[in-house]
Amino acid sequence: MRQTLYRLMGVAALFVLVGCGTNLDKPTGTVSKNAAVVVDVSGDLIKQKLLRAHFPGIDQNSTVYGEKAYRIVYDSIDIHGNPIKASGYMVVPTGLPDAVTRQLGLSIVLDDHGTIFKNTDAPSVMPSQTLLPGNDTSILFSALGGFVTLMPDYVGYGESKGAVHPFVMKRLAEDSAAFLQAARKVAQENGIKLNGQLFVTGYSEGGYAAMATLQKLEDDGESVAMAAPMAGPYDLNFTAFGVLSQPKLSVPSFMAFVGYAYAEAYGVDIATVINSPYATMLPDLFNGEHDRSEIDPKLSYDTTGPTGLFVPAFVADFFANSSNWFRKAVLENSVSAWAAQTPIRLVHCQGDDVIPFAISQATLQSMQSAGTQNIGIIPVEAALQQAGKGDGHLMGHSECGIYAYGIAAELFAQVRQATIGY
Amino acid sequence: MKKGILVSTLFLGASVSLFAAAYKIPEQSLNSMALGAAYVAHTEGADTAYFNPAAMAFMPQKRYVEGGATLAHLPAIDYTLDAQHSGHSKVENIAIPYLHYVGNTIGNWRWGLAVAAPAGLSKRWETPYQKAFAQEFTLKNVEVNPVFSYKFSDRFAVGGGVRLIYSQGKVYSDGSDAGIPLKREMKGDTFAAGYNLALLFKPTNDINLAATYRSKVTLNEKGKANLYFGGAGKQYDASVSIPIPAALNLAISKTWDDRFTLEFDYERTFWSAYKQLDFKYEQPILNPILSQAFDDPLQRQWRDTNTYRIGATVKMDNKLTAMFGFAIDQTPINEKYIGFELPDSDAKIFTMGFRYQANEKLSWGAAFLYDSKKPRSLSQGTVVNNPVLSHGGSFDGGGAMLFTVGVSYEY
């Protein structure tokens, strides 16, 4: 009987095996060489989204391209110059005429994003989770402008979450340049035809990073069609003197982030820079889990003093000692005085309450003095008014961003039209 | 019809049955197919192990084995609304094997084994709006059912067994052809267990009274799901629970002159266990549209059903036995929650078949079943969870034609 039972169970097992197949491959189209497709939506879908959001200048007749976005992991360097895996977000417009995608090729906008604290705000992070286009600047440059948009997450976010972010440091330029190379390789591997034309931009921290990246790219022999750094603290020495001489900090998280990153990069004990108890709180506050609205209330708005953010001795030494380590560091990382070959347009709101417009004015002077021939400054409010798109009211740092990006997108489109022909 | 409405309620669910209402499959052997599953009180071969294990106690002292296969042909289902939203499903042809065994008696005990497919379905739509909901829904099951019987007297015996079920599920939907940027691919499998009980009472030599009960088995299909928004997708660990409902059969048979047997069978299937279809994902779905389409529980609220079966067995001579059956099969579907995945309706089932005794040990035969589904018309506003069906329309076609061949050996 037992033998019969075994035989029957054997036949039963055969039944079970027939038609087995529960293995499910990873989603089709999401894996390509060195990159994953995280967003692939049509222009119609984006247009509907923009119409619902009453996006300026968009109506049913507007041309809106689709977006195919890749999350790319590449080799970069951390705040100490050591190798690290970083990530970035490449948005490729879809639905363009064949004449553009097959013959002319696409131009690139390298867009360095502004200050973020929360990892989920990094360009590639949320789109990878939601499969939705997640960034208004990629909408401007790719869906509306037809550019390939490249946005590095920056070291400290995305793939490199956990590493200390090199906040307003030249390391950002090395990271952006590495991402540019990685993105070009992914484009080539995936049949995305590029025409070699490159634009560089960024806002706020990204404005600084854009200027630093431009300098790095020129040093590397890259040709950049135009750069539009926007509202960036290009002259860090000027910025540091300005901020540390004020009794109050408008955004303490920004300056605390500077102190934290620079102390880490230059091997200085953070307790000599930031007062207790804030110094010990910073690793948690800047771990990528908190946004600015959570961080600011936990820090002091007083610049220095016994209850201030910065250690009084540190501030005093910065002003008094020309060989103060932080003074040397901000000079070393300033990107406001060099001879650029690329046409540069500094885009900035005159009403900026975080990065004063005067920084761009000073940078214009120092860049010209250093030998930059083709550089100009575009006050956003005036430009909008001139174009009949604004009433000239002064705009603060946050409000200004999207308008500044609109001006940059228009500038780049004009150059591309005149040179490439689309 | 706005795409937004479609997107907001996009889902997949169960599908059209292979044989009986919904996705339970009562017919699992040559005789049961030929008799329309009116095969509980008067069972004769190895398939007794599956249909009434208590009856094994009264079978002559030898071993029985039967194997066979059923080819199920499922014609297309047509949905008619307007030119844009009308559509039709694919024709399905599915082969389903079975195997039954009854061993020798050991005192008053006897054991047996059935290997069958107690539930299953496969429905694929190929037209845009239907595909958006049910590009494919396939459920495959195999049940290994070791059973026993115990004979209390020459007139009364009981039986029971353990239901060991392995199941695989596949759920695909694709809205791209309908302009909906949502797609789902899900595969999963599971092992589940239940039990079955049976009794047989023979008040006279020619009358049998029987009752059987098969317990509910919840199939908690676990696997992976790819959810797409546009052309990009993300993989999740996913699961979904689908019940194989409990079923109670009460049957009576009478035999005249050892030549003609008539059996009447009442079956109550407890489909009300199927209240909702709830796909669960281990990771949160952060895309709100995908979440709404694929993560929100879908109401089913099915109802218990009655099925009435009658079967006639005619021994034409020593070699040939003819069998006929008829059944009225009620659908469990709650029309309020009907979908393209399951446009089931009440059915009438007609069956016939024969068995040929080739020699003392070997017999073989064939059977045919025709399942005629009642056309279903939907009034506007009746369906609440499908944006196309809420506009009404009608389902036609469907049903099933099944052909079974089986070989039995006694030794």
Short mmCIF file of N, CA and C in Angstrom, two decimals, chain A residues 32-33 35 37 68 70 90 92-94 98 100-106 148 183-195:
data_model
loop_
_atom_site.label_atom_id
_atom_site.label_comp_id
_atom_site.label_asym_id
_atom_site.label_seq_id
_atom_site.Cartn_x
_atom_site.Cartn_y
_atom_site.Cartn_z
N SER A 32 18.22 49.37 -17.84
CA SER A 32 19.10 49.48 -18.98
C SER A 32 20.51 49.58 -18.41
N LYS A 33 21.46 49.63 -19.30
CA LYS A 33 22.84 49.61 -18.82
C LYS A 33 23.13 50.81 -17.93
N ALA A 35 21.66 52.20 -15.67
CA ALA A 35 20.58 53.13 -15.33
C ALA A 35 19.26 52.39 -15.25
N VAL A 37 15.07 53.11 -15.76
CA VAL A 37 14.03 54.05 -16.17
C VAL A 37 13.04 54.16 -15.02
N LYS A 68 11.03 60.72 -20.39
CA LYS A 68 11.56 59.42 -19.99
C LYS A 68 12.75 59.72 -19.10
N TYR A 70 15.71 58.69 -16.24
CA TYR A 70 16.58 57.62 -15.78
C TYR A 70 17.20 58.00 -14.44
N MET A 90 18.30 61.86 -14.99
CA MET A 90 18.40 62.33 -16.38
C MET A 90 17.02 62.25 -17.01
N VAL A 92 14.85 62.73 -20.37
CA VAL A 92 14.94 62.82 -21.82
C VAL A 92 13.55 63.14 -22.37
N PRO A 93 13.42 64.22 -23.14
CA PRO A 93 12.10 64.52 -23.69
C PRO A 93 11.73 63.49 -24.76
N THR A 94 10.46 63.14 -24.83
CA THR A 94 10.01 62.19 -25.85
C THR A 94 8.92 62.84 -26.68
N ASP A 98 11.26 63.46 -35.45
CA ASP A 98 12.41 62.60 -35.78
C ASP A 98 13.62 63.42 -36.22
N VAL A 100 14.73 65.99 -35.04
CA VAL A 100 15.50 66.40 -33.87
C VAL A 100 16.18 65.20 -33.22
N THR A 101 15.38 64.17 -32.96
CA THR A 101 15.92 63.05 -32.18
C THR A 101 16.88 62.19 -33.00
N ARG A 102 16.69 62.15 -34.32
CA ARG A 102 17.55 61.26 -35.13
C ARG A 102 18.64 61.99 -35.89
N GLN A 103 18.38 63.27 -36.23
CA GLN A 103 19.39 63.96 -37.03
C GLN A 103 20.12 65.04 -36.23
N LEU A 104 19.39 66.00 -35.70
CA LEU A 104 20.05 67.09 -34.99
C LEU A 104 20.63 66.65 -33.65
N GLY A 105 19.90 65.83 -32.97
CA GLY A 105 20.32 65.41 -31.63
C GLY A 105 19.86 66.41 -30.58
N LEU A 106 19.88 65.97 -29.34
CA LEU A 106 19.34 66.78 -28.24
C LEU A 106 20.45 67.53 -27.51
N VAL A 148 17.55 67.63 -22.89
CA VAL A 148 17.85 66.58 -21.91
C VAL A 148 18.28 67.29 -20.63
N ALA A 183 26.05 60.32 -17.55
CA ALA A 183 24.79 60.48 -18.28
C ALA A 183 25.01 60.37 -19.78
N ARG A 184 26.08 60.94 -20.24
CA ARG A 184 26.38 60.84 -21.69
C ARG A 184 26.58 59.37 -22.09
N LYS A 185 27.22 58.63 -21.21
CA LYS A 185 27.45 57.22 -21.51
C LYS A 185 26.12 56.46 -21.55
N VAL A 186 25.25 56.74 -20.60
CA VAL A 186 23.94 56.08 -20.58
C VAL A 186 23.14 56.46 -21.83
N ALA A 187 23.23 57.72 -22.21
CA ALA A 187 22.53 58.17 -23.41
C ALA A 187 23.03 57.39 -24.63
N GLN A 188 24.31 57.26 -24.72
CA GLN A 188 24.88 56.53 -25.86
C GLN A 188 24.43 55.07 -25.86
N GLU A 189 24.46 54.46 -24.68
CA GLU A 189 24.08 53.05 -24.58
C GLU A 189 22.61 52.82 -24.88
N ASN A 190 21.81 53.86 -24.71
CA ASN A 190 20.37 53.70 -24.88
C ASN A 190 19.84 54.39 -26.15
N GLY A 191 20.76 54.71 -27.05
CA GLY A 191 20.35 55.23 -28.35
C GLY A 191 19.76 56.63 -28.30
N ILE A 192 20.15 57.40 -27.30
CA ILE A 192 19.66 58.79 -27.20
C ILE A 192 20.70 59.67 -27.89
N LYS A 193 20.29 60.28 -28.99
CA LYS A 193 21.26 61.04 -29.77
C LYS A 193 21.43 62.44 -29.18
N LEU A 194 22.65 62.75 -28.81
CA LEU A 194 22.97 64.07 -28.28
C LEU A 194 23.75 64.85 -29.33
N ASN A 195 23.60 66.19 -29.30
CA ASN A 195 24.30 66.98 -30.33
C ASN A 195 25.57 67.63 -29.80
#
